[in-house]
Every structure is written in C-alpha cells, then in structure tokens.
Short mmCIF file of C-alpha atoms and ligand atoms in Angstrom, two decimals:
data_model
loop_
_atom_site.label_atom_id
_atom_site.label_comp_id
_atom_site.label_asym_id
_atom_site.label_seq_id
_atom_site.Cartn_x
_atom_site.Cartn_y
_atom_site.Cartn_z
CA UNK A 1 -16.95 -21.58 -0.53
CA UNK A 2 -20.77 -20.68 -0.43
CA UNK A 3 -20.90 -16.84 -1.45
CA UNK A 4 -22.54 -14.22 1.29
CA UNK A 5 -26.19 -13.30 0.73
CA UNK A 6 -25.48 -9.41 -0.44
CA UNK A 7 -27.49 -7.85 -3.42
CA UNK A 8 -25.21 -7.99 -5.77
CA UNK A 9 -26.68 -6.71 -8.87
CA UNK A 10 -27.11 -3.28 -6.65
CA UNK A 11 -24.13 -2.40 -5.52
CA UNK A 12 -22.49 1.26 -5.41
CA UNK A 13 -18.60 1.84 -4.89
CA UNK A 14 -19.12 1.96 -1.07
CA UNK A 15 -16.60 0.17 1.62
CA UNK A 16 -18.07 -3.22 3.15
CA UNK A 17 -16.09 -4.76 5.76
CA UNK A 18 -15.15 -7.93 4.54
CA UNK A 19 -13.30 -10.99 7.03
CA UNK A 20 -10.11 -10.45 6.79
CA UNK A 21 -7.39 -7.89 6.22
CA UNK A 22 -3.27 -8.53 5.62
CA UNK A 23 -1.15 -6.71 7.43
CA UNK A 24 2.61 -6.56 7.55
CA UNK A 25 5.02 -4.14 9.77
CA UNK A 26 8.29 -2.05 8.65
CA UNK A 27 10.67 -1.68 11.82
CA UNK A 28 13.73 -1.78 12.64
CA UNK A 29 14.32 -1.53 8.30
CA UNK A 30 12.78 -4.50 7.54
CA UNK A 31 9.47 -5.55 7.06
CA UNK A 32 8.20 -8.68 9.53
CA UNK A 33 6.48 -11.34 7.69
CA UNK A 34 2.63 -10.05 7.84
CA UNK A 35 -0.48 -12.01 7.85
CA UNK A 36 -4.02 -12.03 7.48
CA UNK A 37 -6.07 -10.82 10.25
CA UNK A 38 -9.68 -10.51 11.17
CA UNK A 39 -9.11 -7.07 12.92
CA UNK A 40 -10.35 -3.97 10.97
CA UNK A 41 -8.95 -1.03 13.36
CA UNK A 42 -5.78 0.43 12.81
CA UNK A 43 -4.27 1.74 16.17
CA UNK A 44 -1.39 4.08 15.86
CA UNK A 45 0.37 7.16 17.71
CA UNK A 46 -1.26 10.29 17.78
CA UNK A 47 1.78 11.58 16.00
CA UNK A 48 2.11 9.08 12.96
CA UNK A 49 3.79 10.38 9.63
CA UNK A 50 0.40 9.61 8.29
CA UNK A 51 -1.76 11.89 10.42
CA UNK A 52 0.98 14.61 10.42
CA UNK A 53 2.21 14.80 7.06
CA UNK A 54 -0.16 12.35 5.01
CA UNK A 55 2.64 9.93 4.94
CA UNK A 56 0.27 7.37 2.51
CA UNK A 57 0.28 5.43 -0.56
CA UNK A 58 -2.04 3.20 -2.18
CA UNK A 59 -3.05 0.97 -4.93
CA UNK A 60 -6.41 -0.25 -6.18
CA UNK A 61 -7.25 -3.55 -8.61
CA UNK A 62 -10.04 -6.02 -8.90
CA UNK A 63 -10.84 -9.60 -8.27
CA UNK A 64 -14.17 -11.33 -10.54
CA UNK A 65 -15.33 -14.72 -11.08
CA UNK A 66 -14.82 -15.51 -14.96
CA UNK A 67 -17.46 -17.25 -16.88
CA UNK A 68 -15.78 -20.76 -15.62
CA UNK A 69 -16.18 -20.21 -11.67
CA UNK A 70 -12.64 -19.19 -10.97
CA UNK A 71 -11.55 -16.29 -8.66
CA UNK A 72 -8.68 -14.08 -10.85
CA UNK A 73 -7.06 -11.19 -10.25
CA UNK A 74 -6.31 -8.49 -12.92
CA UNK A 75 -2.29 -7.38 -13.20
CA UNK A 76 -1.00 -7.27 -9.32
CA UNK A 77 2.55 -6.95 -10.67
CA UNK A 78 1.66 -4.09 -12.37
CA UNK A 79 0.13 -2.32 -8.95
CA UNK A 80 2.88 -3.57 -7.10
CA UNK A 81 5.33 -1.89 -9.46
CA UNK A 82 3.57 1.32 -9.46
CA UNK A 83 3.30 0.96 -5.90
CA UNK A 84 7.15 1.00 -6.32
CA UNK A 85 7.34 4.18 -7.62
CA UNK A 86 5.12 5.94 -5.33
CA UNK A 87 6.99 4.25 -2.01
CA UNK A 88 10.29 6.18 -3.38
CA UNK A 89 8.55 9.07 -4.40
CA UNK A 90 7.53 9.67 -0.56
CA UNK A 91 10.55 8.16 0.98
CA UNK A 92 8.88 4.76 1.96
CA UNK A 93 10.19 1.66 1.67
CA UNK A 94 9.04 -0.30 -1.03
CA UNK A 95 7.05 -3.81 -0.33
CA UNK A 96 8.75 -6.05 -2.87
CA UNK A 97 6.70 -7.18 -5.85
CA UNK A 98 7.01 -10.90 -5.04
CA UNK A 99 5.33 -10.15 -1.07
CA UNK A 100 2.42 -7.52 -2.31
CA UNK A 101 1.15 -10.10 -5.11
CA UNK A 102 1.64 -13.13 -2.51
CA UNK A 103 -0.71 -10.31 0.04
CA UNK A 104 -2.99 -9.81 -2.84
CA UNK A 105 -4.01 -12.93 -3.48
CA UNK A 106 -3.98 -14.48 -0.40
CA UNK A 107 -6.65 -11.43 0.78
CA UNK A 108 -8.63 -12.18 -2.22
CA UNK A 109 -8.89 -15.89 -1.23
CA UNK A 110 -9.29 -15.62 2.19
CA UNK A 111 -12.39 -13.61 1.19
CA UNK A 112 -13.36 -15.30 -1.28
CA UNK A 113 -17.21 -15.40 -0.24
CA UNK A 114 -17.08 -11.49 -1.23
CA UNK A 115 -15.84 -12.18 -4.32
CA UNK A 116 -19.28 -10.93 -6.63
CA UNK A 117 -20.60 -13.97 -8.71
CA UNK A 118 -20.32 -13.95 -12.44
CA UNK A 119 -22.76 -11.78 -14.33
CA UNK A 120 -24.06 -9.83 -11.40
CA UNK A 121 -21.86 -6.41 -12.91
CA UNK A 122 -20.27 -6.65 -9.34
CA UNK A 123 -16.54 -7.35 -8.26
CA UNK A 124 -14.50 -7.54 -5.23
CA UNK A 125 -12.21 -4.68 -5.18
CA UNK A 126 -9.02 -4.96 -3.55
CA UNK A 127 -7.12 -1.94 -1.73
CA UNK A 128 -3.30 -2.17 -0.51
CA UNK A 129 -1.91 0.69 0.97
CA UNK A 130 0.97 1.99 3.35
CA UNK A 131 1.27 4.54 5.66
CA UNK A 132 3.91 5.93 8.31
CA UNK A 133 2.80 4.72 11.28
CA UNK A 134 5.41 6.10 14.07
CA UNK A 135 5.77 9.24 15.21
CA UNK A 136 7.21 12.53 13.60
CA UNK A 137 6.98 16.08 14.60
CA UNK A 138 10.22 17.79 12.71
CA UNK A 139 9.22 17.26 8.97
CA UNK A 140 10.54 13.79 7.88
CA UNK A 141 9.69 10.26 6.63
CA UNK A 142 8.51 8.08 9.51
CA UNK A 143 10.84 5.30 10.70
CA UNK A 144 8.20 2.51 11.22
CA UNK A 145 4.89 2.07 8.46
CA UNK A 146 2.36 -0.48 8.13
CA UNK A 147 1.40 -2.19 4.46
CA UNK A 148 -2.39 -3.39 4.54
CA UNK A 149 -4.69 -5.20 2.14
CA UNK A 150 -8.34 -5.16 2.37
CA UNK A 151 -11.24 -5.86 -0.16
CA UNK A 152 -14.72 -4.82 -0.27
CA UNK A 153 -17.18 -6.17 -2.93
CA UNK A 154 -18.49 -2.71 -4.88
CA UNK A 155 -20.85 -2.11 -8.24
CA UNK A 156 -20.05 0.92 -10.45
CA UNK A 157 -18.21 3.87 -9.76
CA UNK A 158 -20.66 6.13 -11.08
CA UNK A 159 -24.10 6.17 -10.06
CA UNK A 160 -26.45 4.38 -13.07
CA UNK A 161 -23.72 2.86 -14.30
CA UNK A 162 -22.42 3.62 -18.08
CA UNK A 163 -24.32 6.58 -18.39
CA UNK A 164 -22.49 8.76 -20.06
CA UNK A 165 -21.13 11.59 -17.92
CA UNK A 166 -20.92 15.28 -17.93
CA UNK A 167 -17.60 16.30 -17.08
CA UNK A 168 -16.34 19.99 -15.60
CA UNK A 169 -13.48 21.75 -16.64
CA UNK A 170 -11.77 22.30 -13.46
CA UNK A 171 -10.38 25.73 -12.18
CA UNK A 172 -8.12 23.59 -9.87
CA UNK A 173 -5.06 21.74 -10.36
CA UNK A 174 -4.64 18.11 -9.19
CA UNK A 175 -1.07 17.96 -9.42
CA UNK A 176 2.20 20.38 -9.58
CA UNK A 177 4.34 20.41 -12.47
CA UNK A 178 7.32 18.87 -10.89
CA UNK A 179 4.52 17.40 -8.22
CA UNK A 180 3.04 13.86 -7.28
CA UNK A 181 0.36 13.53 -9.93
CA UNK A 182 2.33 10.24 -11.51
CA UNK A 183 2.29 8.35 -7.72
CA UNK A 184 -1.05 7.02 -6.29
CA UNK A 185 -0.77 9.30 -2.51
CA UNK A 186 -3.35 9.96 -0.54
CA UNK A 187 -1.72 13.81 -0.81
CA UNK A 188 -3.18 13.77 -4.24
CA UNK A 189 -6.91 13.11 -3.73
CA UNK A 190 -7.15 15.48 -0.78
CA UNK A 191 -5.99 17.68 -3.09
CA UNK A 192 -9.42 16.72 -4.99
CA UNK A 193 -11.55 17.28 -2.66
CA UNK A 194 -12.44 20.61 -2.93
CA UNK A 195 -12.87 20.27 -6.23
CA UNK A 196 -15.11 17.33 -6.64
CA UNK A 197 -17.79 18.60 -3.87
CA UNK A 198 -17.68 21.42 -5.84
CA UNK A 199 -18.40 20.00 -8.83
CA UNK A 200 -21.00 17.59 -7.40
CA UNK A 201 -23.09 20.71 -6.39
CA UNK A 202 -22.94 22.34 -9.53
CA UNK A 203 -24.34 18.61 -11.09
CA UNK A 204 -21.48 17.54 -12.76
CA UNK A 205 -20.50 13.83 -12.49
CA UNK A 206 -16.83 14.51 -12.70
CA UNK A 207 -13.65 16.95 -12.97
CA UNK A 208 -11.55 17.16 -16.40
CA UNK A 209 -8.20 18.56 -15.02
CA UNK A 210 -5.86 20.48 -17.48
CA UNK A 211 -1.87 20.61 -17.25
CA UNK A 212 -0.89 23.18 -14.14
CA UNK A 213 1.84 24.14 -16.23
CA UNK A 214 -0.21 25.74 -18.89
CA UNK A 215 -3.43 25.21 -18.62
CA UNK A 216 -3.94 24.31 -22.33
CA UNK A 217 -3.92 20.40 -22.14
CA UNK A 218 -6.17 17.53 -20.75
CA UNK A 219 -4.49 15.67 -17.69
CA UNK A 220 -7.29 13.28 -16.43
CA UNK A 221 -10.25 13.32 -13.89
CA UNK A 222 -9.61 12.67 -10.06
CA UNK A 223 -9.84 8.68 -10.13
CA UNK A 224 -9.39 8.08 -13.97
CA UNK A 225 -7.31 8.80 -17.20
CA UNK A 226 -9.58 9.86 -20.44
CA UNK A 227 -9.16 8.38 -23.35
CA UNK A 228 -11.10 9.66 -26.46
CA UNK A 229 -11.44 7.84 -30.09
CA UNK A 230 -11.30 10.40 -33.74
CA UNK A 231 -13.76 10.45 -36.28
CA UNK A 232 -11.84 8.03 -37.80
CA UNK A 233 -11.81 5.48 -34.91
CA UNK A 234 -8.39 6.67 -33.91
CA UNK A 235 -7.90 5.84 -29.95
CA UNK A 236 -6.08 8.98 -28.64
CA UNK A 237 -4.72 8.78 -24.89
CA UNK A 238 -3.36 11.84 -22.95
CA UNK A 239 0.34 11.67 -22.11
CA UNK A 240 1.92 13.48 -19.15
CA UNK A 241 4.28 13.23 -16.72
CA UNK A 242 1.71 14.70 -14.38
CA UNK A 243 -1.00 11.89 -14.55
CA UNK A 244 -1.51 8.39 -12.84
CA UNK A 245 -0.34 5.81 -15.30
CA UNK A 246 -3.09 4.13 -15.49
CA UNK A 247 -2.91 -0.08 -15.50
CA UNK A 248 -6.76 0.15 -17.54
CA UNK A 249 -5.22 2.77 -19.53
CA UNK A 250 -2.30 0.74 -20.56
CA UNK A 251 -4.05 -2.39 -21.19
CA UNK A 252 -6.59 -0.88 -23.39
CA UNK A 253 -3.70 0.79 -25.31
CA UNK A 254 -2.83 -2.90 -26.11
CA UNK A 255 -6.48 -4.55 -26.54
CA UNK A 256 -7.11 -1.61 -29.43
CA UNK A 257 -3.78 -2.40 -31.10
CA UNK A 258 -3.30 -6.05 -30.70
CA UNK A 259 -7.19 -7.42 -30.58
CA UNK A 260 -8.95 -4.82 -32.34
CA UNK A 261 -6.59 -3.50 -34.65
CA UNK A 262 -6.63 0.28 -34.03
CA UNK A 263 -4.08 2.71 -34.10
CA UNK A 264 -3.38 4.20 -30.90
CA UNK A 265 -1.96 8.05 -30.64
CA UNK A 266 -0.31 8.24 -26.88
CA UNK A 267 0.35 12.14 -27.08
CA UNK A 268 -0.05 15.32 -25.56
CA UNK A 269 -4.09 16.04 -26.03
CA UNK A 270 -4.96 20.00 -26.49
CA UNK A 271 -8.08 21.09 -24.73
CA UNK A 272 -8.87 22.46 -27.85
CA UNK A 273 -8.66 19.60 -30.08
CA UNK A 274 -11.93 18.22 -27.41
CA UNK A 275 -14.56 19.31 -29.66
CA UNK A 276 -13.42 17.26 -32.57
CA UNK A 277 -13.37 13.95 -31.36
CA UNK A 278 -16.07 11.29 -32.28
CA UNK A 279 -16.12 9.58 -28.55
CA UNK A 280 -14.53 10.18 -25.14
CA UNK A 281 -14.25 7.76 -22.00
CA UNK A 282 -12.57 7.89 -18.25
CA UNK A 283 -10.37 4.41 -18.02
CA UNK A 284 -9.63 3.34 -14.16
CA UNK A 285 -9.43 0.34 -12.13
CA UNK A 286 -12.97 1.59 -10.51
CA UNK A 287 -14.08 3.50 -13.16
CA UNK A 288 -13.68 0.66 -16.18
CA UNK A 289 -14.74 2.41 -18.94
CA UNK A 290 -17.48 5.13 -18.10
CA UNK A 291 -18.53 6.94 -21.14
CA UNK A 292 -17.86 10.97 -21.83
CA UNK A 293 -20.89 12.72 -22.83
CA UNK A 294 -20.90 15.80 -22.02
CA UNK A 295 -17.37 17.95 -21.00
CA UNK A 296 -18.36 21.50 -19.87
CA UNK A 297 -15.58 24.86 -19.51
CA UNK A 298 -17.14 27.52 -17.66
CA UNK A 299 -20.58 27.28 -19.55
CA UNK A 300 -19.17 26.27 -22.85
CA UNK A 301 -20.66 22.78 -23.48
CA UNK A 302 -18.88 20.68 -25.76
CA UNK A 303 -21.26 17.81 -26.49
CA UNK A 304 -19.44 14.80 -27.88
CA UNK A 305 -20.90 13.10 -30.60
CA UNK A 306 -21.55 9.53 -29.39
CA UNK A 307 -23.96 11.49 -27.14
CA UNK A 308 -25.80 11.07 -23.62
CA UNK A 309 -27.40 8.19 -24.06
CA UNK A 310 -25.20 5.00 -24.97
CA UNK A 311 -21.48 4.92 -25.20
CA UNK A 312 -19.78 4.98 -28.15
CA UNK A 313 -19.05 2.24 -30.83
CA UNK A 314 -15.38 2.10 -30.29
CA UNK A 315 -15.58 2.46 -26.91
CA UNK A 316 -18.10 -0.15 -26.33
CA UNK A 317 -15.53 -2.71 -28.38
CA UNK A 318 -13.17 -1.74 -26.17
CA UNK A 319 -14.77 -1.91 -22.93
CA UNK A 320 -16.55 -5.01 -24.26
CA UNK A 321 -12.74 -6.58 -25.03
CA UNK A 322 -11.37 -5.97 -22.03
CA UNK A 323 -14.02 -6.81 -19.64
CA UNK A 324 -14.42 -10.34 -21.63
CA UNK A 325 -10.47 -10.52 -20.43
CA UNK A 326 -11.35 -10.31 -17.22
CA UNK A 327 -14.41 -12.57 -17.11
CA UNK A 328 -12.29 -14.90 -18.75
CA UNK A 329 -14.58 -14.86 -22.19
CA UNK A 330 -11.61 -13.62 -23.80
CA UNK A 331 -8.50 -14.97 -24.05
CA UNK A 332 -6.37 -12.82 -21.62
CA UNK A 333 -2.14 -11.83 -22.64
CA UNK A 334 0.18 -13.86 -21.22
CA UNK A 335 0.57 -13.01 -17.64
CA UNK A 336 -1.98 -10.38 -17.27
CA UNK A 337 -4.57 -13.06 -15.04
CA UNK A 338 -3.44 -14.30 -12.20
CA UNK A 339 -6.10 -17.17 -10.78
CA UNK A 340 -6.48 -17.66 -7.20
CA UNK A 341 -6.38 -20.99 -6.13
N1 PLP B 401 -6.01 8.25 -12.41
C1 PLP B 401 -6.27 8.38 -11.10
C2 PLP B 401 -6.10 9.70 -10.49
C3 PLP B 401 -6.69 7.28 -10.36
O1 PLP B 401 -6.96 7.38 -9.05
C4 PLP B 401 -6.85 6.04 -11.00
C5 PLP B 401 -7.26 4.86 -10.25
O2 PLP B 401 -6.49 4.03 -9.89
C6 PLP B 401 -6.57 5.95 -12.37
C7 PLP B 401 -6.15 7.08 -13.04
C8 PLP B 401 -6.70 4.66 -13.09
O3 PLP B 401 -5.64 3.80 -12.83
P1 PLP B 401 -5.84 2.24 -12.90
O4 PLP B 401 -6.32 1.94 -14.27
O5 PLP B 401 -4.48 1.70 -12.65
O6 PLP B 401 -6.81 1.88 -11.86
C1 COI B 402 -9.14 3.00 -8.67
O1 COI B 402 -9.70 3.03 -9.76
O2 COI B 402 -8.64 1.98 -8.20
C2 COI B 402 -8.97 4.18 -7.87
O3 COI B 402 -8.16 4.19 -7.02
C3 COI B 402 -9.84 5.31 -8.10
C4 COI B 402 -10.40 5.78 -6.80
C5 COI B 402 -10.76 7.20 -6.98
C6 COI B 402 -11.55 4.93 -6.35
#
C-alpha cells in the first residue's frame, strides 16, 4: 500500500483523522461483533455515563515499520490486559484480550498508509477506548458502552524531541490513595489538567507528582512513569500502587536486566534521594524515553547530572535497545512483536 504524502519527519503528538475506525457495541450484556468503519463521529444520548459521570477508559500503543518493511505492533496483550483492569475498576465490561488484539491490528492494517515509514522518527499511534454510552442520571454504571479503535500517525511527545526536560514538582495530586491512579480513565487526566496548564505557563515541560498519601515519594508525571539510573549505573524505577503500570516501563525493566545487564531496583523512590542520581527519564508509550534534566520544587532546582543538553549514557542504551526492538534492529522477546499481515 503506497504511504500518504504527510511530512513525516515533522510531526508533533497531534490527532489526524486517519480512514478508518473499529467499533464494537455492548447491549443487551454482550458485545455485537464490531467492525471497521469509515465514520469518525460518535453520536450518543445527551445523558451517556460518559458525559455524566466520565464513564471512560483507554489504552494507548504504537505501530512502526521495522528496518525490513513490515508493519508491527508493540505488546497489544499487554494493553488489552491492563485495559482489563481498568474495565473492572469502573464497572465496565471487559473486551476480551483475544477481540481487542484482533481490533488492534486489524485498525492498524486497514490504515496502513498512516503507518510512518522507517527512519522518519514518526509512528502510527493507536488509541482503543470505551465509554458508557446510554443514559444515566441516578449515579451508576451505564448499561450499554461502545469500544473504539482509532490511529493517528504522531512525532514526539515533547516539543524538540529528546531534549531533556525540566520537570515541576507538583502541588497537586494525580491520584487518591485508595484512588484510580493504577487504571488508564479518562477521570485521571482531567484530574491533570489543571495542573499541566499550570505548569506550561510557569515554562515547565512537565509535572513530577509525589505520593498523596505523604507527599514524600515520586509517583510519575501525567502521561509517563520516571525512571532514573545511580551513579553507579543502577536503573531505579518508582513502585506504587498509585501509578499507571507502565508497558515501556516494564519492558525496559527487562531490556536493562536481560540485554544490557543492569541491575534494576523496582522500589519506593524518596523525593529526597532525587538529587543523587546520575540520570533521570519519563518512560511511556508516547513519551518513549524523554530525558530528565532539570526537576524543580518550589524554586529549588535540582539539576541532574547528565545535564540539559543530551540524555544520559544509560539512558541512551536503553532507549537505543528498546527502540531497535521495535524497528526490528534488535531481536525482540518472544511474543512482545506482533506483525501485521
Ligand atoms: N503513566 C501515565 C499516567 C500514562 O498516561 C502513560 C501512558 O500510557 C504511562 C504512564 C506509560 O504507560 P505505557 O508505557 O504503557 O504507555
Ligand atoms: C501514552 O503514552 O499512550 C499515553 O496515553 C500518554 C498520553 C498522555 C498521551
């Protein structure tokens, strides 16, 4: 399939309409068979779950054309897993594994012409999500939702692209203690809101949010987990039952143990212990690996060494690693690539 004539090389995260979408209803309890469509408007009642009580879940991953020519997608089973979780966490039901892979990739090939040619830095990002989609007034789950897939080609998260970034402390909480900060809901980022506009204006790329139990430990940004590296090229990744379990995250815990040979600390990480680490990073499905420069708490700057202008050693291996596994430059772990025929 001949690719579409976009700039690739230039691309921000923005949303693109791409061909088609896949769509698939919930009624009655059980969810009709779906399909692709080439209609991009949702029309629902004025009183959906969703619009009421932000009744919504979603998941993001990528698609990329390896160094060979083939379309692949990174670990669907692991989104459709997670979107498990979060389906049960808001009383949803839960679009088996098998189904949201199957919707995945047949969304990915059916757009295939999005999909961002090797080498250009750009890839076709891929977002299901669900949402209640009949009506509730009294506060309860909705009886009939709607699981969609769409994709829109995008560039780098961050503006510049691995810059390294200067990171606020935030005054705000993402997530409760006994909250929704492990599910990916749409509750949770209009929870960020706020908090990132604010931080934009005061020129920071970025939010570092602590524990809202105590205040004392690093959680992770609004889209990303952190992960930080020790003077002696220990990788160190926050753990909490508070924060998105990242798929990146978890992968890179196993590319630094099993390909580069690192030891890996996956621990509670005290705000205070910031200032003595060699190299920081925010790990995400959008984010990839965007270098830490800078992390600043209410004019305190700690400046981490690797500094503002490249990232750092180990977290160049890593990002190099892990990206090669994508592009397919790298032999991947079994199961992690799925190719699209
Ligand atoms: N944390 C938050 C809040 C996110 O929105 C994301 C993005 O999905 C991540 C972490 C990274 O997760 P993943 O690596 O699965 O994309
Ligand atoms: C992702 O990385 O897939 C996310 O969902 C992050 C989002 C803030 C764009």
């Amino acid at each position: 399939m001949d690719k579409k004539s976009i700039d690739w090389e230039n691309l921000g995260f923005g949303y693109i309409e791409t061909e088609k979408r896949f769509v698939s209803n919930y009624r009655n309890g059980v969810w009709d068979e779906g399909g692709l469509t080439g209609e991009a408007t949702v029309t629902i009642s004025e009183c959906a779950g969703v619009l009421q009580y932000a009744q919504t879940i979603f998941e993001g991953l990528k698609a990329y054309t390896t160094e060979k020519g083939e379309t692949v997608i990174f670990r669907p089973d692991l989104n459709a897993e997670r979107m498990e979780q979060s389906a049960l966490r808001l009383e949803m039901p839960v679009y088996p594994k098998d189904r949201f892979v199957d919707a995945v990739v047949r969304t990915v090939r059916a757009n295939n012409a999005y999909v961002p040619p090797y080498g250009t830095g750009a890839t076709l990002y891929v977002r299901p999500y669900m949402f209640g989609s009949s009506a509730v007034i009294g506060v309860k789950p909705a009886e009939e939702y709607q699981f969609r897939v769409f994709t829109t080609p995008v560039g780098p998260y961050f503006k510049g692209g691995a810059r390294p970034l200067t990171i606020k402390v935030s005054d705000f909480d993402r997530a409760a203690p006994n909250g929704t900060g492990h599910i990916k809901a749409g509750l949770n980022y209009a929870m960020s809101l706020h908090a990132i506009v604010t931080a934009h204006k005061e020129g920071f790329d970025e939010n570092m949010y602590l524990d809202p139990r105590t205040r004392t430990k690093v959680e992770e940004t609004g889209g990303a987990n952190f992960l930080f590296v020790t003077k002696d090229k220990k990788v160190v990744v926050p753990k909490s039952s508070s924060i998105l379990p990242s798929i990146t995250r978890r992968s890179l815990v196993y590319v630094a143990k099993e390909y580069l040979g690192l030891e890996v600390e996956e621990r509670e990480v005290l705000f205070d212990e910031v200032k003595d680490f060699a190299e920081a990073g925010l790990c995400g499905t959008a984010a990839v690996i965007s270098p830490v420069g800078k992390i600043v708490n209410h004019g305190e700057e700690i400046c981490i060494p690797s500094g503002m202008a490249d990232m750092g050693p180990v977290t160049k291996e890593l990002y190099d690693t892990l990206t090669g596994i994508q592009m397919g430059r790298i032999e991947a772990p079994d199961g992690w690539i799925k190719v699209v025929e």
